Coordinates of C-alpha atoms (C1' of nucleotides) in Angstrom, one line a residue:
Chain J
X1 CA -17.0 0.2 -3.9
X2 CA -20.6 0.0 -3.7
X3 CA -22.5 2.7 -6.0
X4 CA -23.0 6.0 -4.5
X5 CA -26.0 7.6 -3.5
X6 CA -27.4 11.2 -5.1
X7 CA -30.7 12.8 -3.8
X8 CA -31.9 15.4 -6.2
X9 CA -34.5 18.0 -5.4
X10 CA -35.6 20.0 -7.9
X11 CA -39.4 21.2 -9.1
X12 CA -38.7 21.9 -12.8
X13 CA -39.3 18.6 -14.1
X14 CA -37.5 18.8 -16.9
X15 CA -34.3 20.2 -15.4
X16 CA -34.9 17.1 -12.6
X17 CA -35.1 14.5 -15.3
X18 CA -32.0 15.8 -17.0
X19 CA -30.0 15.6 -13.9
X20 CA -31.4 12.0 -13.1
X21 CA -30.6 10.5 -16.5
X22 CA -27.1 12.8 -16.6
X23 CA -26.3 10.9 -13.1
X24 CA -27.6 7.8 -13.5
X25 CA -25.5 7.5 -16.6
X26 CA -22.7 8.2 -14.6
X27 CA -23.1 5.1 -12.6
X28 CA -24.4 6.8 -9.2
X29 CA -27.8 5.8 -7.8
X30 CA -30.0 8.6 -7.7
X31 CA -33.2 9.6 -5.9
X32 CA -35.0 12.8 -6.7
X33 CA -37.7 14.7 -4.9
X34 CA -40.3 17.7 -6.4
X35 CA -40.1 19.6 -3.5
X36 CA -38.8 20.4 -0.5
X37 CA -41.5 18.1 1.9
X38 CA -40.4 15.1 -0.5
X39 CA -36.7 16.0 -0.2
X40 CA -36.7 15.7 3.2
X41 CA -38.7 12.8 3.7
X42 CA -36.5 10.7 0.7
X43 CA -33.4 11.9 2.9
X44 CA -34.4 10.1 6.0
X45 CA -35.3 7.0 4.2
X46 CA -32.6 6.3 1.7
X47 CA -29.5 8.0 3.3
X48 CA -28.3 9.3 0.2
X49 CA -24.3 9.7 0.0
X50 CA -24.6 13.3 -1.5
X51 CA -28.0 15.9 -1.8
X52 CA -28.2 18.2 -4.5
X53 CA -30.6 21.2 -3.6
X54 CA -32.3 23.8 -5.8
X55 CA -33.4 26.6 -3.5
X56 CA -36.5 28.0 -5.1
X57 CA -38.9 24.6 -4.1
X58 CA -42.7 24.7 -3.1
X59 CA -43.3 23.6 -0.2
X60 CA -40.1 24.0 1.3
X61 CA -36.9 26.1 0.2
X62 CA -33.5 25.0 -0.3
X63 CA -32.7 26.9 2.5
X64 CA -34.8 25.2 5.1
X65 CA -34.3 21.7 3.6
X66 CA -30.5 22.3 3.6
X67 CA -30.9 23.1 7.7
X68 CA -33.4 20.5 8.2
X69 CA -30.8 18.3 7.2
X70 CA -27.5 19.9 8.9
X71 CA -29.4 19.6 12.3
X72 CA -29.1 15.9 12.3
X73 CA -26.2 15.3 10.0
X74 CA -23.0 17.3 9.8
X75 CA -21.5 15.0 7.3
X76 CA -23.3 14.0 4.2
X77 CA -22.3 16.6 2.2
X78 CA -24.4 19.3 -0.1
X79 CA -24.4 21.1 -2.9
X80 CA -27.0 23.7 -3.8
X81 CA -28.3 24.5 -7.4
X82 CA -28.9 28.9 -7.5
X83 CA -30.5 30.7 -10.0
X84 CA -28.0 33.8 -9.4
X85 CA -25.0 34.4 -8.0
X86 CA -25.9 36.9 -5.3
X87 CA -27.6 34.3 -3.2
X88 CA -24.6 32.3 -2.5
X89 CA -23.7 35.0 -0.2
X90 CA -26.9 33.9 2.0
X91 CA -25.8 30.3 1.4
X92 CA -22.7 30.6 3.1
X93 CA -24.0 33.9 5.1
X94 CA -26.5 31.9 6.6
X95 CA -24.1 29.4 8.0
X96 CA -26.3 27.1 5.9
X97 CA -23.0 24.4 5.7
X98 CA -23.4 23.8 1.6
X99 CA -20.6 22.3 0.4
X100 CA -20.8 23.8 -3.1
X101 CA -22.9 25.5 -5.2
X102 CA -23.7 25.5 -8.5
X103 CA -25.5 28.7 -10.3
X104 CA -27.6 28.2 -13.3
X105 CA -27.8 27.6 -16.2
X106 CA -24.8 24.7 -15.9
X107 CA -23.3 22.9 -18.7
X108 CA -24.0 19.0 -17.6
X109 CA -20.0 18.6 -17.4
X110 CA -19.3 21.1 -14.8
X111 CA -22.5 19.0 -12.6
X112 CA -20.5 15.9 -13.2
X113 CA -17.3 17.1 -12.1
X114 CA -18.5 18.9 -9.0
X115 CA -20.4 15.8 -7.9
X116 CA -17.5 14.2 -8.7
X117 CA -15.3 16.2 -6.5
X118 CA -17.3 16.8 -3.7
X119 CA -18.2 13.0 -3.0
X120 CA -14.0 12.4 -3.9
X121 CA -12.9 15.5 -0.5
X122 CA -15.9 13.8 1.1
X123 CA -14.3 9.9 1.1
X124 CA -10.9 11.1 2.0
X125 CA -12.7 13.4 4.8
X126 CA -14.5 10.3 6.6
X127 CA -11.2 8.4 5.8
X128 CA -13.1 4.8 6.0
X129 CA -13.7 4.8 10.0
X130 CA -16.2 1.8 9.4
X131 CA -13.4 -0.1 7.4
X132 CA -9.8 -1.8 8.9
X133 CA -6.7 -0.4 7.8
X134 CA -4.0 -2.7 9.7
X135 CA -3.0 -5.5 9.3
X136 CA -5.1 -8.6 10.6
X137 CA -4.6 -12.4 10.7
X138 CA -7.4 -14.9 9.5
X139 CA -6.6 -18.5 10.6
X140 CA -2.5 -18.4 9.7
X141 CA -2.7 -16.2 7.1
X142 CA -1.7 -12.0 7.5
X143 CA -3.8 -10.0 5.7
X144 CA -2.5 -6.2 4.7
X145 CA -5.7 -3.7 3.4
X146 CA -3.2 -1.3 2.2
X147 CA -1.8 -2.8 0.3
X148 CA -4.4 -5.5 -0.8
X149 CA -2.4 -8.3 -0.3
X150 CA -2.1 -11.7 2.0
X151 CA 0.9 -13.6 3.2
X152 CA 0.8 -16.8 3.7
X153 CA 3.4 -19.6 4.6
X154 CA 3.6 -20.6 0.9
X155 CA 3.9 -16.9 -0.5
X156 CA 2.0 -13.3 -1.0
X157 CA -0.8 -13.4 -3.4
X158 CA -2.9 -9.6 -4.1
X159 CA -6.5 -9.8 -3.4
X160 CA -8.9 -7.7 -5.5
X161 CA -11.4 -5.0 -4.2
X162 CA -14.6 -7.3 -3.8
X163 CA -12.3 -10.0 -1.9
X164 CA -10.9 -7.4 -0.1
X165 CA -13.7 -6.0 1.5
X166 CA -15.1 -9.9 2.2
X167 CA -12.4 -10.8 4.1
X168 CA -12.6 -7.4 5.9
X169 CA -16.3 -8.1 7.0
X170 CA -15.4 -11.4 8.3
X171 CA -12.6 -9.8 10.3
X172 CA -15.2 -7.6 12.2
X173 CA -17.4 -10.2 12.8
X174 CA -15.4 -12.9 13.6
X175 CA -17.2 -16.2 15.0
X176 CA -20.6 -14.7 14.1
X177 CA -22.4 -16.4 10.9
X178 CA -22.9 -13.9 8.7
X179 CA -25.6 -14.8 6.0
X180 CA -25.3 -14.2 2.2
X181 CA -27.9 -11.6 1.9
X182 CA -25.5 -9.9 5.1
X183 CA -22.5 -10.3 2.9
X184 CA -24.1 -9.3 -0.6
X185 CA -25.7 -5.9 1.2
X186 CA -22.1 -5.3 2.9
X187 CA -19.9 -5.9 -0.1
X188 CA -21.9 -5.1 -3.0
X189 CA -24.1 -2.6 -1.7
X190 CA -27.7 -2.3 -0.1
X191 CA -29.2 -3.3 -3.0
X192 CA -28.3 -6.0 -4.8
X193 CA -30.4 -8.4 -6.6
X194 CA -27.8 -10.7 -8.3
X195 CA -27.3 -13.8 -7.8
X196 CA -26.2 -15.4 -4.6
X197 CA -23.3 -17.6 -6.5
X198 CA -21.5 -15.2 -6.9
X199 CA -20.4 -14.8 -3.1
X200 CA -19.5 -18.7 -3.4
X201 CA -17.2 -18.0 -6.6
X202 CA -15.7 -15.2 -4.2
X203 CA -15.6 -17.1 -0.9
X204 CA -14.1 -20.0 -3.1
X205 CA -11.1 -17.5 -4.5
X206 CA -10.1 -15.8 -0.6
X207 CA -10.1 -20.4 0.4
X208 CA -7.6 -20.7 -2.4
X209 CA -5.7 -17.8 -1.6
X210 CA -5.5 -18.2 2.2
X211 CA -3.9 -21.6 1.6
X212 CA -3.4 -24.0 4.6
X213 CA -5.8 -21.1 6.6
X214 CA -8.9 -21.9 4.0
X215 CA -11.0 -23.7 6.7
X216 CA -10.9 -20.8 8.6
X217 CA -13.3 -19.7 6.6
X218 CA -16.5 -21.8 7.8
X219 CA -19.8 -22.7 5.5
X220 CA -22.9 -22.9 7.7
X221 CA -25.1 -24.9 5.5
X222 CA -28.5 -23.4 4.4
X223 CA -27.0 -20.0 6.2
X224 CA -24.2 -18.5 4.8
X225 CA -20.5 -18.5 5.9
X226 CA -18.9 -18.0 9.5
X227 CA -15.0 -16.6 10.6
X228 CA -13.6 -19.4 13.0
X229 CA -12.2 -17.6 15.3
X230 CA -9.6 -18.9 17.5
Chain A
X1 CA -1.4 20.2 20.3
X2 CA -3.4 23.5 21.5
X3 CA -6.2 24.6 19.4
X4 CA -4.8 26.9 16.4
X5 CA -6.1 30.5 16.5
X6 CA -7.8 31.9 13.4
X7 CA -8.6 36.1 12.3
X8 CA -11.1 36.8 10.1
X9 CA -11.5 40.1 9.2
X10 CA -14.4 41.0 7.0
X11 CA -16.8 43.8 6.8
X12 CA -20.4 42.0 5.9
X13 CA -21.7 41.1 8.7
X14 CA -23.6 37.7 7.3
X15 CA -20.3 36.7 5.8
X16 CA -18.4 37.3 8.9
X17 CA -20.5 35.2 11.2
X18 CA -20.9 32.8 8.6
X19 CA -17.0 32.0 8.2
X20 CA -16.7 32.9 12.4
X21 CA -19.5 29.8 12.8
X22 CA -18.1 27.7 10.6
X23 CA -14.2 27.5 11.4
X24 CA -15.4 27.3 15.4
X25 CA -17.5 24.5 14.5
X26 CA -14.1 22.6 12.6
X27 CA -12.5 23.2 16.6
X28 CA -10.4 26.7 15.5
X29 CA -10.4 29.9 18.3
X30 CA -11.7 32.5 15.8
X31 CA -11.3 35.9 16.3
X32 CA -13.0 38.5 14.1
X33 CA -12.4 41.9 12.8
X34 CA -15.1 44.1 10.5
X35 CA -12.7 46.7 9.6
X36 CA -8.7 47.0 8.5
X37 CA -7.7 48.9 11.4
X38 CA -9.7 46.6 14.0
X39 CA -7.9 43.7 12.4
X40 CA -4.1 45.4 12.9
X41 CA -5.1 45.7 16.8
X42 CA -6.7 42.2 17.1
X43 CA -3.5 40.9 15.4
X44 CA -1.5 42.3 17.7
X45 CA -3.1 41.5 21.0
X46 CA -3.7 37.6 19.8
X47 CA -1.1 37.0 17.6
X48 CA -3.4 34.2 15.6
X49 CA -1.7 31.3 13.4
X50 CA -3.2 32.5 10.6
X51 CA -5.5 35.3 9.0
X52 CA -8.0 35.7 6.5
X53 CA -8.6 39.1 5.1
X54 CA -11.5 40.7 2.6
X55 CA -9.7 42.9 0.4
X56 CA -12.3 45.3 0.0
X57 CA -13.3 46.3 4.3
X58 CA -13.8 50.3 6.2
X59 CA -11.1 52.2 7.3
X60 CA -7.9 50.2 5.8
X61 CA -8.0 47.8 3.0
X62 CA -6.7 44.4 3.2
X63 CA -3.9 45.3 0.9
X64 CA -2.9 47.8 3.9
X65 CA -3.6 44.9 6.3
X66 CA -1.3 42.4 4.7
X67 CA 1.5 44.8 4.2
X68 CA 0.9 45.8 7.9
X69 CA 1.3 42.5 9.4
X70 CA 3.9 41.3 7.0
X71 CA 6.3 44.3 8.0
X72 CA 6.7 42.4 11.5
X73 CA 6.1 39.4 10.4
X74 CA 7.2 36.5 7.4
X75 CA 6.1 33.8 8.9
X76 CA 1.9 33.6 9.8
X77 CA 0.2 32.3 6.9
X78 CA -2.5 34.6 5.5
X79 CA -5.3 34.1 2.9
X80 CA -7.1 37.1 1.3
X81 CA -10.8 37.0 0.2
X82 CA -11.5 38.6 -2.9
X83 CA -14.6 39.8 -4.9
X84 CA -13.2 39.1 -8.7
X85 CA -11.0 37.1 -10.2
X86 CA -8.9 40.1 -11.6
X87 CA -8.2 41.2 -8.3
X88 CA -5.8 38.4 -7.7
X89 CA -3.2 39.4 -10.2
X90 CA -2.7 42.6 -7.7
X91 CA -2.7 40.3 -4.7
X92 CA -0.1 38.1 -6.2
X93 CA 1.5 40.7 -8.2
X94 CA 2.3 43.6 -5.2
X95 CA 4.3 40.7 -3.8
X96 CA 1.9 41.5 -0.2
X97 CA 3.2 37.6 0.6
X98 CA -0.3 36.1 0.8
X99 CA -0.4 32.6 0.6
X100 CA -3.7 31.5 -0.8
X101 CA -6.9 33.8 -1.8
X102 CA -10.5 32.5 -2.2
X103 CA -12.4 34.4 -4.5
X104 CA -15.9 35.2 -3.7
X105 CA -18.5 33.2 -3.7
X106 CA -17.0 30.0 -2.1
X107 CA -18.2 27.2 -1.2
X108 CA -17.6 26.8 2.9
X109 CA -15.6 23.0 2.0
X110 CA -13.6 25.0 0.4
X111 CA -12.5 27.4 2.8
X112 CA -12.3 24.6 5.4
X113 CA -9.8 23.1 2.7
X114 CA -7.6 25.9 2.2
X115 CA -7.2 26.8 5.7
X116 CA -6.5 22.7 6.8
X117 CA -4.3 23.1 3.6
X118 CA -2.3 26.2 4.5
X119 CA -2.0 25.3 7.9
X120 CA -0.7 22.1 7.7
X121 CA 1.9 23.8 5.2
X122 CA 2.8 26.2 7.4
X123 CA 3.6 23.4 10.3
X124 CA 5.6 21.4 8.0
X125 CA 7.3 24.4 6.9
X126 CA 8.4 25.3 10.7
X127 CA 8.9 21.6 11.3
X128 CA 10.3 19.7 8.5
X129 CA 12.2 22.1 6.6
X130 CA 10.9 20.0 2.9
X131 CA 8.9 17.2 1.7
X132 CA 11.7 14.9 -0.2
X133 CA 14.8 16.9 -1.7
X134 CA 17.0 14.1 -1.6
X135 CA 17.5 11.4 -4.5
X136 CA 15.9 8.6 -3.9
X137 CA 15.2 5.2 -6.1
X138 CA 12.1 3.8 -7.7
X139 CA 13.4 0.6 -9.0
X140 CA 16.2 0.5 -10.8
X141 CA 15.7 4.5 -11.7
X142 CA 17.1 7.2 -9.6
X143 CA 15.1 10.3 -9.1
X144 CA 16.2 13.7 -8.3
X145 CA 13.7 16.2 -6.9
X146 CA 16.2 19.3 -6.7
X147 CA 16.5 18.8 -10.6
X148 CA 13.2 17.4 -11.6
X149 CA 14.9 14.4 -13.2
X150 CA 15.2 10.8 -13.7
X151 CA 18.2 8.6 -14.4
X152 CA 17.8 4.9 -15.6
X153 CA 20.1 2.6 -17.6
X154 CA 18.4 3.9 -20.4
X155 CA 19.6 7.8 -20.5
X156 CA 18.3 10.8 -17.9
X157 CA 14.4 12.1 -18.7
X158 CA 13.5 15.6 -17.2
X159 CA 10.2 15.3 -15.2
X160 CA 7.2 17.6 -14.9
X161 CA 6.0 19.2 -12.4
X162 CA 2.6 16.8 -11.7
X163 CA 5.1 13.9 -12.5
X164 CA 7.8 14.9 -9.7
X165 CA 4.4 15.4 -7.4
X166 CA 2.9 11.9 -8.2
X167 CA 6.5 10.3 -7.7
X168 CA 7.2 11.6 -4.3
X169 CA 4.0 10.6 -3.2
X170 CA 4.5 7.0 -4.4
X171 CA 7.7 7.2 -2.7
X172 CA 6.1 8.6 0.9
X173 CA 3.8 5.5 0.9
X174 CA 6.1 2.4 -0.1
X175 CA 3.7 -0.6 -1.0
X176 CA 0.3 1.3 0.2
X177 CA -2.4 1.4 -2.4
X178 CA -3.1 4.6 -3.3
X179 CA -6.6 5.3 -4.5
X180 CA -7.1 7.6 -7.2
X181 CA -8.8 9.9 -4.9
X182 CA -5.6 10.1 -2.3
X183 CA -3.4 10.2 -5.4
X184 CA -6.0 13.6 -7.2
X185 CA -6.3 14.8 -3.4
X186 CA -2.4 14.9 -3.1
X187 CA -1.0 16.1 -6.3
X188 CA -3.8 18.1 -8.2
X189 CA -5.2 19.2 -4.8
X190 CA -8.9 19.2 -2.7
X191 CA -10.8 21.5 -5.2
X192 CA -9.6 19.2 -8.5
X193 CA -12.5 19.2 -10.8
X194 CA -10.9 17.6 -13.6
X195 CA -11.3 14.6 -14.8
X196 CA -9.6 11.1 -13.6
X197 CA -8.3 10.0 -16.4
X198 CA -5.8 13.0 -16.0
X199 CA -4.3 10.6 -13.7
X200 CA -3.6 7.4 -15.7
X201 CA -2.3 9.3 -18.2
X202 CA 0.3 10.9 -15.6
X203 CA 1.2 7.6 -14.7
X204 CA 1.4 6.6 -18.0
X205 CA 4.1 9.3 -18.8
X206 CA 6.1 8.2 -15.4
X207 CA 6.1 4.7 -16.8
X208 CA 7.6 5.6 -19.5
X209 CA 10.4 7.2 -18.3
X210 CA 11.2 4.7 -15.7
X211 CA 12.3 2.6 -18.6
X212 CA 13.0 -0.7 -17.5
X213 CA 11.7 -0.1 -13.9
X214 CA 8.0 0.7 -15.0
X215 CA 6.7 -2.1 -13.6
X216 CA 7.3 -0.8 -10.5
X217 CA 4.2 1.3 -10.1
X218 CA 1.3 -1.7 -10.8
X219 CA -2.4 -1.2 -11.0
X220 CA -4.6 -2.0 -9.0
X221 CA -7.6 -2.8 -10.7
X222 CA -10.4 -1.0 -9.4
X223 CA -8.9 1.0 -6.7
X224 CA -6.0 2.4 -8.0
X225 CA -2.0 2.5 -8.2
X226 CA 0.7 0.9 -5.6
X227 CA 4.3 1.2 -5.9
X228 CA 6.3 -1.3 -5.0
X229 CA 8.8 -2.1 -2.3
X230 CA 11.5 -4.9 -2.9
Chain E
dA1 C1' 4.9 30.2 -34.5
dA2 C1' 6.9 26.6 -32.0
dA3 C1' 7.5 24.1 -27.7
dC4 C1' 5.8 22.6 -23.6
dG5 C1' 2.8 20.8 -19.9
dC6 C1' -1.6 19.5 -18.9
dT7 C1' -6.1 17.9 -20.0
dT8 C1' -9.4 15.6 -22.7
dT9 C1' -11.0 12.3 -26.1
dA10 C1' -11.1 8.1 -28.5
dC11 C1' -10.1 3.6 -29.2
dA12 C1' -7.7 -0.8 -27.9
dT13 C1' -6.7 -3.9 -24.4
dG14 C1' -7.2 -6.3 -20.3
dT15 C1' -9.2 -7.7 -15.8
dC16 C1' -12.6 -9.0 -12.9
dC17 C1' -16.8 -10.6 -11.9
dA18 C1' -21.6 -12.3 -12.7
dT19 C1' -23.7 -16.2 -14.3
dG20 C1' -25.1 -20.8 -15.5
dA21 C1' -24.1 -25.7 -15.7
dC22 C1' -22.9 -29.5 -13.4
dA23 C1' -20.7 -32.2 -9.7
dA24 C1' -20.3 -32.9 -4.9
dC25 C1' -22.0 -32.5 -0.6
dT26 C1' -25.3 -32.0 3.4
dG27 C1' -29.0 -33.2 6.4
dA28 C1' -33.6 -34.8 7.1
dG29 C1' -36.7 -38.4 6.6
dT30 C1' -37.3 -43.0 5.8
Chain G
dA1 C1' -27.7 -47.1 5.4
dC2 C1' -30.2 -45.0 1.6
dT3 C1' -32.8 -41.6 -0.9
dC4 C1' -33.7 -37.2 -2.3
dA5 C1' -34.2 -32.4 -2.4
dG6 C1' -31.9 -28.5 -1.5
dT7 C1' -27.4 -26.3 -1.0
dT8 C1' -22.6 -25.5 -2.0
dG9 C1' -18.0 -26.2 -4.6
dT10 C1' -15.9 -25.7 -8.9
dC11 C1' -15.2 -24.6 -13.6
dA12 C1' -15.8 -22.2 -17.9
dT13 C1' -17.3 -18.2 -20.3
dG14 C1' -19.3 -13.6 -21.9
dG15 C1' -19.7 -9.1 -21.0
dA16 C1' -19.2 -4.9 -18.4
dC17 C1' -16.1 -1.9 -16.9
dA18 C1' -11.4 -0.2 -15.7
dT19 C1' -7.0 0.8 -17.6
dG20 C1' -3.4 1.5 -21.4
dT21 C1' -2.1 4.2 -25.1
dA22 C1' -2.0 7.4 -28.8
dA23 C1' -3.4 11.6 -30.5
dA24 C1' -5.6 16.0 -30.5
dG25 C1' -6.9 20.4 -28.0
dC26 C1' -5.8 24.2 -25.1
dG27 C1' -3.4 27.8 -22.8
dT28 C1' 1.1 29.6 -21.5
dT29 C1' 5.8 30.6 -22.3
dT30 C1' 9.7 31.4 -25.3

DNA sequence: AAACGCTTTACATGTCCATGACAACTGAGT
DNA sequence: ACTCAGTTGTCATGGACATGTAAAGCGTTT
């Protein structure tokens, strides 16, 4: 899986670093905005998987970012950062559509596991629409995502995450050539800068496993790599 | 299947149309009540699938609501919203036959949890009378759900209750890959804020009792735990 | 206080994957 | 056909990260 996405708002500088660092640390990729104007504008442009909101913000509250943000997207979910308790009555009140709340002061722990939880409901909510979850054939071979596995007339072998989602990207787009920076952004996530051997090594590993069925698999020279499709 | 009917009775008025606007918008019929005595007549006249009730509402409590509607009836699913933690022990301890209670503030995922959560219970519980109660095998080790055990060559091990949970669940999806989220989503439930590791260690425990037959659950690196099916 | 179940921490172990080197290949231009 | 530069296949390896495992902490029950 790809790193997740965190847009923080917050104005207290300090408080907005700590989070950052705390997150980042974590392994998510995080965004932060100052204020509510900056939140929203950062929220259009990266598409963050998760947006943590303090409500007291110049420029723009919590409040009005959080419905800014509900009116285009019901499901990104949200968690808001409240000074007391009291308002989270308003929060939910207000139909605002927060996911969770957290009232200050927090201990960085309880931030972590909340983030943690809320992005965990979220994945099982979407429940991978984008992805394929039956079984598919490329070239001879049977390919299972549930159970990460391909059959093939000389035997089953288990495929790993990162070849797993490759050879699901080729299934969607079979007979189009997809290029490597198409194939990096899908698999590893929007931004990657490593380097482009490593799709070969990984391309090279599904041909090995897909046995007699490897030339299904296709390289388009000075392109990338292309799903023959039959 | 027809859309399910939800009562909410609940005195603030923010609150009410907050909860009323949110479970309309995840496709219930809601029907609200502000007071206890409003609630007893909407009951009757709509006879909803299941109700959620503020203890502390005008006119008749929620306690009095509760043991109103369970004096006709056992079988609709009710949660009960409540101000304080200490309240519960009341709830749970007059026996009123709640099924869940939310304690105030809450987050609006998690009241769209609970009531997807007690809902679904409640179907299964008119429909399929259990989840697995008979023995059934993983490997070579037979496990017992009515007595919470395991038998292998090796001797019989008594399982816990998280371990029994994990167990049938590996046993419900034969070969899948389970994520970690499914797995903390399934057994430690939606609002888990715990940490993941929980998890491993779990299966580390089951392993171990398995005996010879631990191999049976593999890792999946990365993504999470698969049991397999010979 | 002792036992138990669950969680968390800490450290050991293992797997996968990113990377670089080099060989083999491709295609365009001669 | 041949050359050559750029591209891709393949292999080997180190390191980052996920998981295994033991032990300690914590709250509840006996």
């Amino acid at each position: 899986m790809s790193k997740q996405r965190i847009l923080v708002a917050e104005d207290d500088t300090n408080i907005r670093n700590g989070i950052f660092a705390l997150l980042q640390g974590e392994g998510y990729d995080v965004c932060v905005a100052k204020d509510g104007e900056e939140a929203i504008k950062r929220y259009t442009e990266r598409k963050p998987d998760l947006v943590i909101l303090d409500i007291m913000m110049p420029k723009k509250s919590g409040y009005d970012v959080c419905r800014a943000i509900r009116a285009k997207d019901l499901q990104t979910p949200l968690i808001m950062l409240t000074a007391k308790g009291e308002e989270i009555d308003k929060v939910l009140g207000l139909g605002l559509g927060a996911d969770d709340y957290i009232t200050k002061p927090f201990s960085t722990r309880e931030l972590v596991a909340r983030v943690a939880a809320v992005l965990r409901r979220s994945a099982v909510a979407v429940e991978v629409p984008a992805e394929v979850k039956d079984v598919f054939k490329i070239g001879k071979a049977e390919i299972n995502p549930k159970r990460y596995e391909v059959k093939t007339k000389e035997g089953v072998s288990s495929l790993s995450d990162k070849e797993m989602k490759l050879l699901q990207h080729f299934h969607l787009h079979p007979g189009e050539v997809l290029t490597r920076d198409v194939l990096l952004n899908a698999v590893w996530g929007i931004d990657y800068f490593g380097n482009t051997r490593t799709l070969d090594q990984h391309v090279a590993l599904i041909r090995k496993k897909l046995g007699m069925s490897a030339d299904a698999i296709q390289t388009v020279h000075g392109v990338g790599y292309r799903l023959e499709d039959i």
